[in-house]
Amino acid sequence: GPLMGKGALESIAEFGGQGKIFKVHMRNVTAPLPHFVETFIDDGYMDMYRVFKQLAAIDFNGVIIPDHIPLMANDHKVGTAYTIGYMKALLRRVADETS
């Protein structure tokens, strides 16, 4: 966000274009710094589809991992499974659009 000087999509373009992104921690939050709450990947202010599109645009071939997943139904595994499924769906959609 603004406190970082650039948004996430601009940063992906800049650093990814230089080959400097090797691992992405995928999480979403309710608002930019300084006041935010971590939330589920599909429920924050960042459009994760646009993030995955930008990663595809720089030909990212590194690791994408779920990060800071909220507890769901008193079971962290449920939230993790949901997040991984959502990420896989985004990857598939972007791959289908670019092939």
Tab-separated table of N, CA and C in Angstrom:
chain	number	residue	atom	x	y	z
A	1	GLY	N	0.795	-1.185	0.000
A	1	GLY	CA	0.000	0.000	0.000
A	1	GLY	C	0.848	1.265	0.000
A	2	PRO	N	0.230	2.390	0.204
A	2	PRO	CA	0.920	3.680	0.146
A	2	PRO	C	2.097	3.802	1.112
A	3	LEU	N	1.998	3.183	2.291
A	3	LEU	CA	3.100	3.279	3.251
A	3	LEU	C	4.344	2.536	2.773
A	4	MET	N	4.172	1.629	1.840
A	4	MET	CA	5.312	0.891	1.287
A	4	MET	C	5.871	1.577	0.043
A	5	GLY	N	5.199	2.596	-0.446
A	5	GLY	CA	5.668	3.312	-1.626
A	5	GLY	C	5.016	2.843	-2.908
A	6	LYS	N	4.623	1.597	-2.953
A	6	LYS	CA	3.953	1.023	-4.126
A	6	LYS	C	2.948	-0.006	-3.652
A	7	GLY	N	1.974	-0.268	-4.500
A	7	GLY	CA	1.020	-1.316	-4.197
A	7	GLY	C	1.602	-2.687	-4.514
A	8	ALA	N	0.880	-3.719	-4.104
A	8	ALA	CA	1.347	-5.087	-4.318
A	8	ALA	C	1.535	-5.403	-5.798
A	9	LEU	N	0.582	-5.006	-6.632
A	9	LEU	CA	0.675	-5.325	-8.059
A	9	LEU	C	1.856	-4.620	-8.713
A	10	GLU	N	2.086	-3.368	-8.336
A	10	GLU	CA	3.245	-2.631	-8.875
A	10	GLU	C	4.554	-3.259	-8.402
A	11	SER	N	4.574	-3.697	-7.156
A	11	SER	CA	5.787	-4.324	-6.622
A	11	SER	C	6.073	-5.651	-7.309
A	12	ILE	N	5.025	-6.418	-7.582
A	12	ILE	CA	5.217	-7.680	-8.305
A	12	ILE	C	5.802	-7.402	-9.680
A	13	ALA	N	5.272	-6.409	-10.372
A	13	ALA	CA	5.780	-6.071	-11.706
A	13	ALA	C	7.239	-5.633	-11.636
A	14	GLU	N	7.557	-4.773	-10.673
A	14	GLU	CA	8.928	-4.259	-10.576
A	14	GLU	C	9.927	-5.345	-10.186
A	15	PHE	N	9.687	-5.995	-9.056
A	15	PHE	CA	10.661	-6.972	-8.574
A	15	PHE	C	10.613	-8.270	-9.365
A	16	GLY	N	9.417	-8.667	-9.798
A	16	GLY	CA	9.308	-9.864	-10.628
A	16	GLY	C	9.970	-9.674	-11.970
A	17	GLY	N	9.852	-8.472	-12.521
A	17	GLY	CA	10.505	-8.160	-13.791
A	17	GLY	C	12.017	-8.222	-13.699
A	18	GLN	N	12.543	-8.076	-12.493
A	18	GLN	CA	13.983	-8.173	-12.257
A	18	GLN	C	14.387	-9.580	-11.819
A	19	GLY	N	13.424	-10.503	-11.774
A	19	GLY	CA	13.712	-11.870	-11.353
A	19	GLY	C	14.023	-11.989	-9.872
A	20	LYS	N	13.442	-11.115	-9.054
A	20	LYS	CA	13.768	-11.088	-7.632
A	20	LYS	C	12.668	-11.649	-6.727
A	21	ILE	N	11.691	-12.315	-7.290
A	21	ILE	CA	10.647	-12.933	-6.464
A	21	ILE	C	10.779	-14.444	-6.604
A	22	PHE	N	11.001	-15.111	-5.478
A	22	PHE	CA	11.204	-16.553	-5.491
A	22	PHE	C	10.134	-17.298	-4.702
A	23	LYS	N	9.573	-16.622	-3.707
A	23	LYS	CA	8.549	-17.242	-2.865
A	23	LYS	C	7.517	-16.180	-2.512
A	24	VAL	N	6.232	-16.550	-2.602
A	24	VAL	CA	5.136	-15.634	-2.290
A	24	VAL	C	4.342	-16.213	-1.125
A	25	HIS	N	4.171	-15.414	-0.073
A	25	HIS	CA	3.312	-15.773	1.053
A	25	HIS	C	1.946	-15.167	0.763
A	26	MET	N	0.959	-16.002	0.527
A	26	MET	CA	-0.359	-15.541	0.105
A	26	MET	C	-1.277	-15.390	1.314
A	27	ARG	N	-1.676	-14.145	1.580
A	27	ARG	CA	-2.630	-13.844	2.648
A	27	ARG	C	-3.443	-12.632	2.229
A	28	ASN	N	-4.520	-12.379	2.924
A	28	ASN	CA	-5.308	-11.184	2.654
A	28	ASN	C	-5.633	-10.500	3.974
A	29	VAL	N	-5.848	-9.203	3.912
A	29	VAL	CA	-6.172	-8.400	5.092
A	29	VAL	C	-7.331	-7.465	4.756
A	30	THR	N	-7.934	-6.900	5.793
A	30	THR	CA	-9.130	-6.079	5.592
A	30	THR	C	-8.838	-4.689	5.048
A	31	ALA	N	-7.616	-4.190	5.236
A	31	ALA	CA	-7.260	-2.836	4.801
A	31	ALA	C	-5.736	-2.719	4.761
A	32	PRO	N	-5.219	-1.704	4.086
A	32	PRO	CA	-3.767	-1.508	4.093
A	32	PRO	C	-3.270	-1.061	5.477
A	33	LEU	N	-1.954	-1.068	5.635
A	33	LEU	CA	-1.352	-0.550	6.867
A	33	LEU	C	-1.844	0.864	7.134
A	34	PRO	N	-1.964	1.278	8.345
A	34	PRO	CA	-1.522	0.619	9.570
A	34	PRO	C	-2.630	-0.136	10.300
A	35	HIS	N	-3.869	-0.064	9.846
A	35	HIS	CA	-4.979	-0.690	10.576
A	35	HIS	C	-5.613	-1.785	9.723
A	36	PHE	N	-5.345	-3.028	10.079
A	36	PHE	CA	-5.898	-4.140	9.320
A	36	PHE	C	-6.104	-5.338	10.227
A	37	VAL	N	-6.900	-6.267	9.748
A	37	VAL	CA	-7.105	-7.554	10.394
A	37	VAL	C	-6.876	-8.604	9.326
A	38	GLU	N	-6.115	-9.648	9.664
A	38	GLU	CA	-5.924	-10.740	8.710
A	38	GLU	C	-7.250	-11.457	8.524
A	39	THR	N	-7.511	-11.845	7.286
A	39	THR	CA	-8.786	-12.460	6.956
A	39	THR	C	-8.564	-13.604	5.972
A	40	PHE	N	-9.633	-14.266	5.586
A	40	PHE	CA	-9.493	-15.339	4.605
A	40	PHE	C	-9.074	-14.764	3.259
A	41	ILE	N	-8.457	-15.585	2.467
A	41	ILE	CA	-7.844	-15.161	1.207
A	41	ILE	C	-8.833	-14.479	0.261
A	42	ASP	N	-10.094	-14.849	0.324
A	42	ASP	CA	-11.090	-14.272	-0.587
A	42	ASP	C	-11.887	-13.134	0.046
A	43	ASP	N	-11.520	-12.708	1.242
A	43	ASP	CA	-12.368	-11.788	1.990
A	43	ASP	C	-11.699	-10.458	2.327
A	44	GLY	N	-10.525	-10.191	1.810
A	44	GLY	CA	-9.832	-8.953	2.130
A	44	GLY	C	-9.983	-7.899	1.049
A	45	TYR	N	-9.218	-6.842	1.193
A	45	TYR	CA	-9.318	-5.740	0.228
A	45	TYR	C	-8.518	-6.011	-1.041
A	46	MET	N	-7.566	-6.932	-1.001
A	46	MET	CA	-6.755	-7.238	-2.180
A	46	MET	C	-7.475	-8.254	-3.065
A	47	ASP	N	-7.523	-7.983	-4.347
A	47	ASP	CA	-8.129	-8.890	-5.322
A	47	ASP	C	-7.082	-9.938	-5.695
A	48	MET	N	-7.207	-11.122	-5.119
A	48	MET	CA	-6.200	-12.161	-5.319
A	48	MET	C	-6.131	-12.649	-6.768
A	49	TYR	N	-7.234	-12.568	-7.476
A	49	TYR	CA	-7.205	-12.912	-8.896
A	49	TYR	C	-6.216	-12.003	-9.629
A	50	ARG	N	-6.248	-10.718	-9.344
A	50	ARG	CA	-5.317	-9.775	-9.981
A	50	ARG	C	-3.873	-10.062	-9.572
A	51	VAL	N	-3.668	-10.497	-8.339
A	51	VAL	CA	-2.320	-10.868	-7.890
A	51	VAL	C	-1.816	-12.056	-8.701
A	52	PHE	N	-2.641	-13.084	-8.851
A	52	PHE	CA	-2.234	-14.261	-9.618
A	52	PHE	C	-2.016	-13.911	-11.090
A	53	LYS	N	-2.850	-13.018	-11.632
A	53	LYS	CA	-2.645	-12.568	-13.019
A	53	LYS	C	-1.297	-11.862	-13.157
A	54	GLN	N	-0.956	-11.033	-12.198
A	54	GLN	CA	0.314	-10.310	-12.247
A	54	GLN	C	1.487	-11.277	-12.113
A	55	LEU	N	1.347	-12.281	-11.266
A	55	LEU	CA	2.401	-13.291	-11.150
A	55	LEU	C	2.574	-14.031	-12.477
A	56	ALA	N	1.478	-14.327	-13.149
A	56	ALA	CA	1.566	-14.977	-14.458
A	56	ALA	C	2.224	-14.053	-15.475
A	57	ALA	N	1.940	-12.769	-15.396
A	57	ALA	CA	2.500	-11.802	-16.350
A	57	ALA	C	4.024	-11.710	-16.260
A	58	ILE	N	4.577	-11.992	-15.082
A	58	ILE	CA	6.041	-11.962	-14.931
A	58	ILE	C	6.643	-13.359	-15.071
A	59	ASP	N	5.815	-14.332	-15.479
A	59	ASP	CA	6.249	-15.728	-15.613
A	59	ASP	C	6.823	-16.278	-14.315
A	60	PHE	N	6.159	-15.980	-13.210
A	60	PHE	CA	6.596	-16.468	-11.905
A	60	PHE	C	6.583	-17.983	-11.893
A	61	ASN	N	7.674	-18.588	-11.453
A	61	ASN	CA	7.728	-20.053	-11.357
A	61	ASN	C	8.275	-20.499	-10.008
A	62	GLY	N	8.086	-19.667	-9.002
A	62	GLY	CA	8.540	-19.998	-7.657
A	62	GLY	C	7.450	-20.673	-6.845
A	63	VAL	N	7.561	-20.537	-5.550
A	63	VAL	CA	6.665	-21.181	-4.600
A	63	VAL	C	5.627	-20.171	-4.105
A	64	ILE	N	4.372	-20.611	-4.033
A	64	ILE	CA	3.304	-19.807	-3.437
A	64	ILE	C	2.764	-20.599	-2.257
A	65	ILE	N	2.825	-20.002	-1.064
A	65	ILE	CA	2.370	-20.717	0.124
A	65	ILE	C	1.279	-19.922	0.835
A	66	PRO	N	0.307	-20.631	1.433
A	66	PRO	CA	-0.693	-19.935	2.236
A	66	PRO	C	-0.035	-19.398	3.504
A	67	ASP	N	-0.500	-18.246	3.979
A	67	ASP	CA	0.154	-17.603	5.113
A	67	ASP	C	-0.879	-16.938	6.017
A	68	HIS	N	-0.711	-17.093	7.316
A	68	HIS	CA	-1.563	-16.460	8.332
A	68	HIS	C	-3.045	-16.738	8.074
A	69	ILE	N	-3.402	-17.994	8.095
A	69	ILE	CA	-4.779	-18.419	7.823
A	69	ILE	C	-5.604	-18.325	9.105
A	70	PRO	N	-6.740	-17.635	9.063
A	70	PRO	CA	-7.586	-17.560	10.263
A	70	PRO	C	-8.134	-18.936	10.645
A	71	LEU	N	-8.430	-19.092	11.909
A	71	LEU	CA	-9.019	-20.332	12.407
A	71	LEU	C	-10.448	-20.446	11.890
A	72	MET	N	-10.805	-21.632	11.422
A	72	MET	CA	-12.145	-21.860	10.872
A	72	MET	C	-12.759	-23.060	11.585
A	73	ALA	N	-13.886	-22.862	12.222
A	73	ALA	CA	-14.597	-23.943	12.908
A	73	ALA	C	-13.696	-24.666	13.910
A	74	ASN	N	-12.875	-23.898	14.647
A	74	ASN	CA	-11.962	-24.453	15.648
A	74	ASN	C	-10.988	-25.480	15.093
A	75	ASP	N	-10.714	-25.411	13.803
A	75	ASP	CA	-9.797	-26.368	13.186
A	75	ASP	C	-8.976	-25.659	12.120
A	76	HIS	N	-7.688	-25.509	12.359
A	76	HIS	CA	-6.812	-24.818	11.409
A	76	HIS	C	-6.734	-25.553	10.065
A	77	LYS	N	-6.916	-26.873	10.081
A	77	LYS	CA	-6.828	-27.645	8.837
A	77	LYS	C	-7.939	-27.267	7.859
A	78	VAL	N	-9.103	-26.920	8.366
A	78	VAL	CA	-10.222	-26.546	7.502
A	78	VAL	C	-9.890	-25.253	6.756
A	79	GLY	N	-9.389	-24.258	7.471
A	79	GLY	CA	-9.002	-22.998	6.841
A	79	GLY	C	-7.875	-23.179	5.844
A	80	THR	N	-6.925	-24.047	6.178
A	80	THR	CA	-5.810	-24.324	5.270
A	80	THR	C	-6.312	-24.991	3.996
A	81	ALA	N	-7.191	-25.971	4.138
A	81	ALA	CA	-7.747	-26.654	2.968
A	81	ALA	C	-8.523	-25.668	2.091
A	82	TYR	N	-9.304	-24.801	2.705
A	82	TYR	CA	-10.064	-23.796	1.958
A	82	TYR	C	-9.120	-22.878	1.184
A	83	THR	N	-8.078	-22.403	1.853
A	83	THR	CA	-7.129	-21.486	1.224
A	83	THR	C	-6.395	-22.149	0.067
A	84	ILE	N	-5.944	-23.367	0.257
A	84	ILE	CA	-5.235	-24.071	-0.816
A	84	ILE	C	-6.169	-24.317	-1.996
A	85	GLY	N	-7.408	-24.710	-1.729
A	85	GLY	CA	-8.376	-24.905	-2.806
A	85	GLY	C	-8.639	-23.619	-3.578
A	86	TYR	N	-8.748	-22.507	-2.868
A	86	TYR	CA	-8.976	-21.210	-3.509
A	86	TYR	C	-7.778	-20.826	-4.370
A	87	MET	N	-6.580	-21.043	-3.832
A	87	MET	CA	-5.370	-20.729	-4.594
A	87	MET	C	-5.268	-21.597	-5.848
A	88	LYS	N	-5.587	-22.878	-5.720
A	88	LYS	CA	-5.541	-23.764	-6.889
A	88	LYS	C	-6.544	-23.329	-7.951
A	89	ALA	N	-7.723	-22.902	-7.532
A	89	ALA	CA	-8.727	-22.429	-8.490
A	89	ALA	C	-8.239	-21.177	-9.212
A	90	LEU	N	-7.608	-20.258	-8.484
A	90	LEU	CA	-7.061	-19.058	-9.123
A	90	LEU	C	-5.960	-19.418	-10.114
A	91	LEU	N	-5.080	-20.325	-9.719
A	91	LEU	CA	-4.010	-20.761	-10.629
A	91	LEU	C	-4.586	-21.364	-11.900
A	92	ARG	N	-5.597	-22.206	-11.749
A	92	ARG	CA	-6.216	-22.856	-12.910
A	92	ARG	C	-6.889	-21.826	-13.814
A	93	ARG	N	-7.604	-20.881	-13.214
A	93	ARG	CA	-8.286	-19.853	-14.018
A	93	ARG	C	-7.281	-19.023	-14.811
A	94	VAL	N	-6.232	-18.574	-14.157
A	94	VAL	CA	-5.221	-17.767	-14.844
A	94	VAL	C	-4.521	-18.590	-15.920
A	95	ALA	N	-4.216	-19.843	-15.629
A	95	ALA	CA	-3.572	-20.704	-16.626
A	95	ALA	C	-4.477	-20.903	-17.839
A	96	ASP	N	-5.763	-21.111	-17.608
A	96	ASP	CA	-6.707	-21.283	-18.718
A	96	ASP	C	-6.794	-20.028	-19.580
A	97	GLU	N	-6.711	-18.865	-18.954
A	97	GLU	CA	-6.800	-17.605	-19.694
A	97	GLU	C	-5.545	-17.305	-20.500
A	98	THR	N	-4.422	-17.806	-20.057
A	98	THR	CA	-3.160	-17.480	-20.726
A	98	THR	C	-2.693	-18.573	-21.673
A	99	SER	N	-3.432	-19.660	-21.761
A	99	SER	CA	-2.998	-20.744	-22.666
A	99	SER	C	-3.718	-20.690	-23.997
